[in-house]
Short mmCIF file of C-alpha atoms in Angstrom, two decimals:
data_model
loop_
_atom_site.label_atom_id
_atom_site.label_comp_id
_atom_site.label_asym_id
_atom_site.label_seq_id
_atom_site.Cartn_x
_atom_site.Cartn_y
_atom_site.Cartn_z
CA UNK A 1 -18.26 -43.38 -20.78
CA UNK A 2 -17.12 -41.08 -18.05
CA UNK A 3 -17.83 -43.48 -15.19
CA UNK A 4 -20.26 -41.15 -13.47
CA UNK A 5 -22.89 -43.19 -11.68
CA UNK A 6 -26.50 -42.09 -11.26
CA UNK A 7 -25.76 -41.51 -7.62
CA UNK A 8 -22.82 -39.21 -8.31
CA UNK A 9 -24.76 -37.37 -10.98
CA UNK A 10 -27.67 -36.85 -8.64
CA UNK A 11 -25.42 -35.54 -5.93
CA UNK A 12 -23.84 -33.17 -8.43
CA UNK A 13 -27.25 -31.73 -9.21
CA UNK A 14 -28.16 -31.43 -5.56
CA UNK A 15 -25.68 -28.68 -4.87
CA UNK A 16 -24.57 -25.58 -6.72
CA UNK A 17 -21.90 -26.30 -9.29
CA UNK A 18 -18.57 -25.01 -8.07
CA UNK A 19 -17.59 -21.76 -9.64
CA UNK A 20 -13.99 -21.16 -10.43
CA UNK A 21 -11.72 -18.84 -12.27
CA UNK A 22 -13.49 -15.56 -11.69
CA UNK A 23 -11.58 -12.32 -11.64
CA UNK A 24 -11.59 -12.02 -7.86
CA UNK A 25 -9.57 -15.25 -7.61
CA UNK A 26 -7.12 -13.99 -10.18
CA UNK A 27 -6.96 -10.71 -8.27
CA UNK A 28 -6.04 -12.58 -5.09
CA UNK A 29 -3.21 -14.41 -6.86
CA UNK A 30 -1.84 -11.22 -8.43
CA UNK A 31 -2.11 -9.27 -5.17
CA UNK A 32 -0.32 -12.01 -3.24
CA UNK A 33 2.48 -12.16 -5.80
CA UNK A 34 2.85 -8.37 -5.68
CA UNK A 35 2.87 -8.28 -1.88
CA UNK A 36 5.55 -10.98 -1.70
CA UNK A 37 7.64 -9.22 -4.35
CA UNK A 38 7.37 -5.99 -2.36
CA UNK A 39 8.41 -7.70 0.88
CA UNK A 40 11.38 -9.40 -0.79
CA UNK A 41 12.55 -6.22 -2.49
CA UNK A 42 12.13 -3.93 0.51
CA UNK A 43 13.43 -6.24 3.24
CA UNK A 44 16.10 -7.71 0.96
CA UNK A 45 17.14 -4.24 -0.15
CA UNK A 46 17.39 -3.02 3.44
CA UNK A 47 19.44 -6.07 4.53
CA UNK A 48 21.78 -6.08 1.54
CA UNK A 49 22.08 -2.38 1.99
CA UNK A 50 22.97 0.06 -0.68
CA UNK A 51 26.61 -0.86 -0.31
CA UNK A 52 26.55 -3.91 -2.54
CA UNK A 53 24.63 -2.27 -5.33
CA UNK A 54 25.60 0.59 -7.54
CA UNK A 55 23.75 3.75 -6.45
CA UNK A 56 21.71 3.79 -9.66
CA UNK A 57 20.65 0.16 -9.26
CA UNK A 58 19.79 0.75 -5.58
CA UNK A 59 17.67 3.76 -6.57
CA UNK A 60 15.87 1.83 -9.30
CA UNK A 61 15.13 -1.09 -6.98
CA UNK A 62 13.96 1.35 -4.32
CA UNK A 63 11.52 3.00 -6.71
CA UNK A 64 10.29 -0.40 -7.88
CA UNK A 65 9.87 -1.87 -4.39
CA UNK A 66 8.63 1.22 -2.59
CA UNK A 67 6.57 3.04 -5.23
CA UNK A 68 5.67 1.10 -8.37
CA UNK A 69 4.82 -2.36 -7.02
CA UNK A 70 3.06 -1.05 -3.88
CA UNK A 71 0.77 1.11 -5.99
CA UNK A 72 -0.19 -1.91 -8.11
CA UNK A 73 -0.54 -3.96 -4.93
CA UNK A 74 -2.91 -1.31 -3.61
CA UNK A 75 -5.03 -1.32 -6.79
CA UNK A 76 -5.24 -5.10 -7.11
CA UNK A 77 -5.74 -5.44 -3.35
CA UNK A 78 -8.61 -2.95 -3.41
CA UNK A 79 -10.23 -4.77 -6.31
CA UNK A 80 -9.84 -8.18 -4.68
CA UNK A 81 -11.01 -7.21 -1.22
CA UNK A 82 -13.89 -5.06 -2.36
CA UNK A 83 -14.99 -7.82 -4.75
CA UNK A 84 -14.59 -10.36 -1.94
CA UNK A 85 -16.73 -8.23 0.36
CA UNK A 86 -19.75 -9.12 -1.78
CA UNK A 87 -19.69 -12.70 -0.52
CA UNK A 88 -22.09 -14.10 2.05
CA UNK A 89 -19.09 -15.33 4.08
CA UNK A 90 -17.87 -11.75 4.29
CA UNK A 91 -21.24 -10.60 5.70
CA UNK A 92 -21.05 -13.53 8.07
CA UNK A 93 -17.63 -12.34 9.33
CA UNK A 94 -19.58 -10.07 11.70
CA UNK A 95 -20.89 -13.28 13.06
CA UNK A 96 -22.90 -12.26 16.09
CA UNK A 97 -24.76 -9.53 14.23
CA UNK A 98 -25.33 -11.31 10.91
CA UNK A 99 -25.79 -14.92 12.00
CA UNK A 100 -29.56 -14.55 12.12
CA UNK A 101 -29.72 -13.34 8.53
CA UNK A 102 -27.29 -15.85 7.10
CA UNK A 103 -28.53 -18.94 8.88
CA UNK A 104 -32.16 -18.09 8.16
CA UNK A 105 -31.37 -17.51 4.50
CA UNK A 106 -29.55 -20.82 4.26
CA UNK A 107 -32.28 -22.67 6.13
CA UNK A 108 -34.34 -24.65 3.56
CA UNK A 109 -37.31 -24.71 5.93
CA UNK A 110 -37.52 -20.91 6.15
CA UNK A 111 -40.13 -19.06 4.12
CA UNK A 112 -38.59 -15.59 4.40
CA UNK A 113 -38.11 -13.76 1.12
CA UNK A 114 -34.31 -14.03 1.43
CA UNK A 115 -34.48 -17.76 2.14
CA UNK A 116 -36.86 -18.39 -0.78
CA UNK A 117 -34.60 -16.52 -3.20
CA UNK A 118 -31.64 -18.44 -1.82
CA UNK A 119 -33.01 -21.96 -1.87
CA UNK A 120 -34.40 -21.59 -5.40
CA UNK A 121 -31.07 -20.11 -6.46
CA UNK A 122 -32.91 -17.15 -7.96
CA UNK A 123 -29.85 -15.22 -6.98
CA UNK A 124 -26.83 -17.31 -7.88
CA UNK A 125 -24.09 -15.69 -5.82
CA UNK A 126 -23.36 -12.83 -3.44
CA UNK A 127 -26.95 -13.11 -2.20
CA UNK A 128 -26.84 -10.53 0.61
CA UNK A 129 -25.00 -8.07 -1.58
CA UNK A 130 -27.44 -8.52 -4.45
CA UNK A 131 -30.35 -7.33 -2.30
CA UNK A 132 -28.25 -4.83 -0.33
CA UNK A 133 -26.01 -3.33 -2.98
CA UNK A 134 -26.51 0.10 -1.45
CA UNK A 135 -24.62 -0.88 1.67
CA UNK A 136 -20.99 -0.64 2.84
CA UNK A 137 -18.21 0.03 0.36
CA UNK A 138 -20.77 -0.58 -2.36
CA UNK A 139 -23.12 2.19 -1.42
CA UNK A 140 -23.12 5.94 -1.54
CA UNK A 141 -20.58 7.93 0.43
CA UNK A 142 -22.78 8.06 3.53
CA UNK A 143 -23.47 4.32 3.32
CA UNK A 144 -19.70 3.79 3.26
CA UNK A 145 -19.27 5.98 6.31
CA UNK A 146 -22.00 4.02 8.06
CA UNK A 147 -20.18 0.82 7.19
CA UNK A 148 -17.23 2.19 9.15
CA UNK A 149 -19.58 3.35 11.90
CA UNK A 150 -20.70 -0.27 12.19
CA UNK A 151 -17.09 -1.22 12.73
CA UNK A 152 -17.28 1.07 15.73
CA UNK A 153 -20.36 -0.86 16.92
CA UNK A 154 -18.24 -3.96 16.70
CA UNK A 155 -15.35 -2.34 18.56
CA UNK A 156 -17.52 -1.26 21.46
CA UNK A 157 -19.48 -4.55 21.29
CA UNK A 158 -22.84 -2.79 21.14
CA UNK A 159 -26.01 -4.80 21.64
CA UNK A 160 -26.90 -4.77 17.96
CA UNK A 161 -23.36 -5.94 17.09
CA UNK A 162 -23.70 -8.76 19.60
CA UNK A 163 -27.02 -9.78 18.08
CA UNK A 164 -28.89 -8.98 21.28
CA UNK A 165 -30.97 -6.20 19.82
CA UNK A 166 -32.99 -6.03 16.60
CA UNK A 167 -31.17 -4.23 13.80
CA UNK A 168 -33.12 -1.43 12.20
CA UNK A 169 -32.39 0.05 8.82
CA UNK A 170 -31.59 3.76 8.56
CA UNK A 171 -34.18 4.27 5.88
CA UNK A 172 -36.82 2.27 4.16
CA UNK A 173 -35.71 -0.47 1.80
CA UNK A 174 -35.70 0.78 -1.79
CA UNK A 175 -37.91 -1.02 -4.35
CA UNK A 176 -35.29 -0.12 -6.92
CA UNK A 177 -33.21 -3.18 -6.02
CA UNK A 178 -36.16 -5.63 -6.32
CA UNK A 179 -37.15 -3.98 -9.58
CA UNK A 180 -33.62 -4.41 -10.95
CA UNK A 181 -34.52 -8.08 -11.27
CA UNK A 182 -38.27 -8.09 -11.40
CA UNK A 183 -39.35 -5.16 -13.58
CA UNK A 184 -40.26 -6.51 -17.00
CA UNK A 185 -40.71 -10.07 -15.66
CA UNK A 186 -43.80 -11.75 -17.11
CA UNK A 187 -44.98 -13.21 -13.78
CA UNK A 188 -44.34 -9.97 -11.95
CA UNK A 189 -46.49 -8.10 -14.46
CA UNK A 190 -49.42 -10.51 -14.42
CA UNK A 191 -49.55 -12.27 -11.05
CA UNK A 192 -51.89 -11.14 -8.30
CA UNK A 193 -54.27 -10.17 -11.11
CA UNK A 194 -51.95 -7.47 -12.25
CA UNK A 195 -51.74 -5.80 -8.83
CA UNK A 196 -48.26 -4.42 -9.51
CA UNK A 197 -49.38 -2.51 -12.57
CA UNK A 198 -52.43 -1.21 -10.75
CA UNK A 199 -50.30 0.37 -8.07
CA UNK A 200 -47.39 1.04 -10.43
CA UNK A 201 -47.11 4.73 -9.60
CA UNK A 202 -46.78 4.09 -5.89
CA UNK A 203 -44.15 1.43 -6.54
CA UNK A 204 -41.86 3.75 -8.51
CA UNK A 205 -42.63 7.27 -7.34
CA UNK A 206 -40.46 8.38 -4.46
CA UNK A 207 -41.75 9.99 -1.32
CA UNK A 208 -39.48 13.00 -0.69
CA UNK A 209 -39.78 12.50 3.08
CA UNK A 210 -38.49 8.92 3.24
CA UNK A 211 -36.41 8.89 0.06
CA UNK A 212 -38.02 5.55 -0.74
CA UNK A 213 -40.95 4.70 -2.98
CA UNK A 214 -44.43 5.50 -1.68
CA UNK A 215 -45.41 1.82 -1.35
CA UNK A 216 -42.71 -0.67 -0.43
CA UNK A 217 -42.64 -4.15 -1.94
CA UNK A 218 -42.35 -5.25 1.68
CA UNK A 219 -45.87 -4.00 2.39
CA UNK A 220 -47.10 -7.23 0.79
CA UNK A 221 -44.00 -9.44 0.52
CA UNK A 222 -42.64 -9.23 4.06
CA UNK A 223 -40.81 -10.59 5.85
CA UNK A 224 -37.48 -10.47 4.07
CA UNK A 225 -35.84 -11.85 7.20
CA UNK A 226 -37.28 -13.06 10.49
CA UNK A 227 -37.27 -10.61 13.37
CA UNK A 228 -34.74 -11.31 16.10
CA UNK A 229 -37.58 -12.33 18.41
CA UNK A 230 -39.16 -14.84 16.05
CA UNK A 231 -35.78 -16.27 15.13
CA UNK A 232 -34.90 -16.80 18.77
CA UNK A 233 -38.20 -18.52 19.51
CA UNK A 234 -37.50 -20.81 16.58
CA UNK A 235 -34.45 -21.91 18.54
CA UNK B 1 35.67 27.63 -3.65
CA UNK B 2 33.74 30.20 -1.63
CA UNK B 3 35.47 33.52 -1.21
CA UNK B 4 36.66 34.25 2.30
CA UNK B 5 33.94 35.77 4.43
CA UNK B 6 31.17 34.54 2.21
CA UNK B 7 28.95 31.60 3.07
CA UNK B 8 28.24 29.12 0.33
CA UNK B 9 24.66 30.32 0.13
CA UNK B 10 25.84 33.90 -0.48
CA UNK B 11 28.59 32.95 -2.92
CA UNK B 12 26.52 30.57 -5.02
CA UNK B 13 22.85 30.90 -4.18
CA UNK B 14 21.85 28.47 -6.95
CA UNK B 15 23.53 25.43 -5.45
CA UNK B 16 20.85 22.94 -4.57
CA UNK B 17 20.75 22.24 -0.86
CA UNK B 18 19.70 18.64 -0.28
CA UNK B 19 18.54 17.09 2.99
CA UNK B 20 21.41 15.66 5.02
CA UNK B 21 22.15 11.98 4.34
CA UNK B 22 21.05 11.23 7.89
CA UNK B 23 17.62 12.73 7.15
CA UNK B 24 17.50 10.85 3.86
CA UNK B 25 18.19 7.56 5.63
CA UNK B 26 15.45 8.21 8.16
CA UNK B 27 12.90 9.04 5.45
CA UNK B 28 13.87 5.91 3.53
CA UNK B 29 13.54 3.80 6.67
CA UNK B 30 10.09 5.26 7.37
CA UNK B 31 9.01 4.51 3.80
CA UNK B 32 10.28 0.94 4.09
CA UNK B 33 8.48 0.33 7.37
CA UNK B 34 5.21 1.77 6.00
CA UNK B 35 5.39 -0.32 2.83
CA UNK B 36 6.22 -3.53 4.70
CA UNK B 37 3.30 -2.93 7.08
CA UNK B 38 1.04 -2.26 4.09
CA UNK B 39 2.14 -5.45 2.33
CA UNK B 40 1.43 -7.52 5.44
CA UNK B 41 -1.99 -5.93 5.87
CA UNK B 42 -2.73 -6.56 2.19
CA UNK B 43 -1.83 -10.24 2.51
CA UNK B 44 -3.98 -10.51 5.61
CA UNK B 45 -6.98 -8.82 4.00
CA UNK B 46 -6.78 -10.81 0.76
CA UNK B 47 -6.49 -14.18 2.48
CA UNK B 48 -8.58 -13.57 5.58
CA UNK B 49 -11.24 -11.11 4.51
CA UNK B 50 -13.51 -9.87 7.27
CA UNK B 51 -15.11 -6.52 7.96
CA UNK B 52 -12.18 -5.73 10.24
CA UNK B 53 -9.37 -6.69 7.88
CA UNK B 54 -11.13 -4.97 4.99
CA UNK B 55 -11.35 -1.71 6.93
CA UNK B 56 -7.77 -2.10 8.08
CA UNK B 57 -6.66 -2.50 4.48
CA UNK B 58 -8.79 0.32 3.10
CA UNK B 59 -7.81 2.86 5.77
CA UNK B 60 -4.44 1.89 7.28
CA UNK B 61 -2.98 -0.21 4.45
CA UNK B 62 -3.77 2.19 1.65
CA UNK B 63 -2.73 5.15 3.82
CA UNK B 64 0.65 3.51 4.45
CA UNK B 65 1.12 2.84 0.74
CA UNK B 66 0.31 6.39 -0.30
CA UNK B 67 2.56 8.00 2.33
CA UNK B 68 5.36 5.42 1.92
CA UNK B 69 5.37 5.70 -1.88
CA UNK B 70 5.44 9.51 -1.74
CA UNK B 71 8.35 9.51 0.73
CA UNK B 72 10.27 6.99 -1.39
CA UNK B 73 9.57 8.99 -4.55
CA UNK B 74 10.88 12.10 -2.79
CA UNK B 75 14.09 10.29 -1.87
CA UNK B 76 14.49 8.96 -5.41
CA UNK B 77 14.05 12.43 -6.89
CA UNK B 78 16.62 14.02 -4.54
CA UNK B 79 18.95 11.10 -5.35
CA UNK B 80 18.76 12.02 -9.03
CA UNK B 81 19.69 15.59 -8.16
CA UNK B 82 22.47 14.35 -5.93
CA UNK B 83 23.99 12.32 -8.74
CA UNK B 84 23.53 14.92 -11.46
CA UNK B 85 24.76 18.40 -10.91
CA UNK B 86 26.33 20.13 -7.95
CA UNK B 87 24.64 20.01 -4.59
CA UNK B 88 25.42 21.11 -1.07
CA UNK B 89 25.28 18.74 1.91
CA UNK B 90 25.73 19.19 5.63
CA UNK B 91 27.01 16.67 8.16
CA UNK B 92 27.07 16.67 11.95
CA UNK B 93 30.38 16.12 13.79
CA UNK B 94 31.17 12.39 13.84
CA UNK B 95 28.83 11.59 10.95
CA UNK B 96 30.15 9.38 8.17
CA UNK B 97 30.27 10.89 4.67
CA UNK B 98 31.01 7.54 3.05
CA UNK B 99 32.49 4.22 4.11
CA UNK B 100 35.36 2.24 2.78
CA UNK B 101 33.94 -0.31 0.34
CA UNK B 102 30.91 1.81 -0.64
CA UNK B 103 30.47 2.27 -4.37
CA UNK B 104 31.83 5.69 -5.38
CA UNK B 105 29.27 8.12 -6.73
CA UNK B 106 30.25 11.65 -5.71
CA UNK B 107 33.35 13.78 -5.35
CA UNK B 108 33.33 16.28 -2.47
CA UNK B 109 34.84 19.68 -1.89
CA UNK B 110 34.88 21.06 1.65
CA UNK B 111 33.19 24.43 2.12
CA UNK B 112 33.57 24.61 5.87
CA UNK B 113 34.60 22.21 8.61
CA UNK B 114 37.07 19.33 8.66
CA UNK B 115 37.04 15.66 7.78
CA UNK B 116 39.12 12.65 8.79
CA UNK B 117 40.20 10.16 6.17
CA UNK B 118 40.34 6.74 7.81
CA UNK B 119 41.60 3.40 6.54
CA UNK B 120 39.83 0.39 8.04
CA UNK B 121 42.44 -2.35 8.35
CA UNK B 122 41.48 -6.00 7.82
CA UNK B 123 41.76 -6.61 11.59
CA UNK B 124 39.17 -3.89 12.23
CA UNK B 125 41.65 -1.30 13.44
CA UNK B 126 41.12 2.23 12.12
CA UNK B 127 44.09 4.29 10.98
CA UNK B 128 43.89 8.01 10.47
CA UNK B 129 45.36 8.75 7.05
CA UNK B 130 44.75 12.47 6.90
CA UNK B 131 42.54 15.35 7.90
CA UNK B 132 41.29 17.88 5.40
CA UNK B 133 39.82 21.33 5.67
CA UNK B 134 38.08 24.03 3.60
CA UNK B 135 39.11 24.16 -0.04
CA UNK B 136 40.33 20.58 -0.20
CA UNK B 137 38.55 17.84 -2.03
CA UNK B 138 38.20 14.07 -1.58
CA UNK B 139 36.41 11.11 -3.08
CA UNK B 140 37.81 11.52 -6.58
CA UNK B 141 39.77 8.28 -6.52
CA UNK B 142 36.81 5.91 -6.61
CA UNK B 143 35.30 7.98 -9.40
CA UNK B 144 38.36 8.00 -11.60
CA UNK B 145 39.24 4.36 -11.17
CA UNK B 146 35.56 3.28 -11.01
CA UNK B 147 36.27 1.26 -7.87
CA UNK B 148 34.84 1.09 -4.36
CA UNK B 149 35.80 3.73 -1.79
CA UNK B 150 39.32 3.03 -0.51
CA UNK B 151 38.81 4.82 2.80
CA UNK B 152 36.15 6.01 5.19
CA UNK B 153 35.54 9.72 5.50
CA UNK B 154 34.03 11.15 8.66
CA UNK B 155 33.13 14.70 9.66
CA UNK B 156 35.41 15.93 12.46
CA UNK B 157 33.47 19.11 13.00
CA UNK B 158 30.18 20.29 11.69
CA UNK B 159 30.77 20.04 7.97
CA UNK B 160 29.47 21.61 4.80
CA UNK B 161 30.52 20.16 1.48
CA UNK B 162 29.73 20.69 -2.16
CA UNK B 163 29.27 17.39 -3.97
CA UNK B 164 29.46 16.63 -7.68
CA UNK B 165 28.17 13.51 -9.42
CA UNK B 166 30.26 11.09 -11.44
CA UNK B 167 29.04 12.25 -14.86
CA UNK B 168 29.88 15.91 -14.28
CA UNK B 169 33.17 15.14 -12.64
CA UNK B 170 34.44 12.80 -15.36
CA UNK B 171 33.50 15.36 -18.01
CA UNK B 172 35.40 18.12 -16.24
CA UNK B 173 38.24 15.73 -15.55
CA UNK B 174 38.58 14.87 -19.23
CA UNK B 175 38.13 18.32 -20.73
CA UNK B 176 39.26 21.02 -18.28
CA UNK B 177 42.90 21.75 -19.15
CA UNK B 178 45.32 20.89 -16.38
CA UNK B 179 42.75 19.36 -14.04
CA UNK B 180 43.78 15.80 -14.84
CA UNK B 181 47.46 16.55 -14.11
CA UNK B 182 46.63 18.33 -10.86
CA UNK B 183 44.36 15.55 -9.62
CA UNK B 184 46.89 12.91 -10.58
CA UNK B 185 49.69 14.69 -8.72
CA UNK B 186 47.57 14.95 -5.60
CA UNK B 187 46.51 11.31 -5.92
CA UNK B 188 50.11 10.18 -6.19
CA UNK B 189 51.05 12.19 -3.12
CA UNK B 190 48.14 10.75 -1.16
CA UNK B 191 48.92 7.19 -2.28
CA UNK B 192 52.50 7.59 -1.07
CA UNK B 193 51.27 9.05 2.21
CA UNK B 194 48.81 6.20 2.68
CA UNK B 195 51.41 3.56 1.94
CA UNK B 196 53.63 5.08 4.58
CA UNK B 197 50.89 5.24 7.22
CA UNK B 198 49.44 1.77 6.72
CA UNK B 199 52.62 -0.23 6.32
#
């Protein structure tokens, strides 16, 4: 027997099983090793000088430390950081602006769509990213630019960045992302007496003016998150 | 050797003119600084990922890597040319061409200007062994004996030299009739001179 008591087993089931060994972790290890190798080669090379090495060896080490390894460091670093930016903690790194969304989502008492998906573990990781995959480095070119524009908000400590003003989206939320998971689902197709199929055209056809579908899922399934006002009054 | 009244560029327009060693050192230093900064930013972003460090990495870090790697690649490519084939280099007055103890890689022939050949004594004192002018060559000793430079060479005036890499020089040295004897005679003379001046 493994010596696991009922109590331990229950506690194990009460929280998500730890994930380990995904590629992002490996990426972090490889990137760190590359960065340290680069620092050792470049700083060591500069201190030792080219005097102690034959010119050919100095050249080869220079190319290795200044061109080859840095390029790999850049690629692995980009993979690791961009992969890491999917995490909820990353979203939470803009604490003042995102605290509302993260703490509501993680609040078991909340009934918002995000919180329900979170507490039931319907989305198993990268929860914010999964519903907002069209944002930041993950989105289109203009979404990426906006991500950097939001950095500017942070720099100038704007009211939205400080969490003092309600954040508004630039355009309507796209059903596409909900449908990524829900289209084809048995309950989705039948529940509400088949309401989704009845209004199917409006749920998929895009309105050229807004760029989003004619009828948003949020028309009936709001709120995804509490408004700033209601969250504040909750205390 | 250039004919009197002709600049090197006129006499042999095909000689590759490389950036001065001083410029090369500055470019290399810039590349090193950029790459070190990039490595530090990368470590920061990977281990402390926030919106700020991510942006710093994506914009500044990657920018540093691209520019630094290109500069270093440029230096490496000119280094290959410097070692293979004949190139022309310019030095400012007072600038060091090579230092005693450096590994020997090139042999130099003076096109215009003058150099001082200096022996650095163990006590740090510098002794002037010789000065050389247009048409004379130096730096062959370390190439022939495959040893470190036995003296420091410094530009006395603004200096233009033609430099030849080890491979080309040793080939000429072995196969051009009479060259070996001439070089050896000069080397013997210089060795005797040096012995006299440093004893």
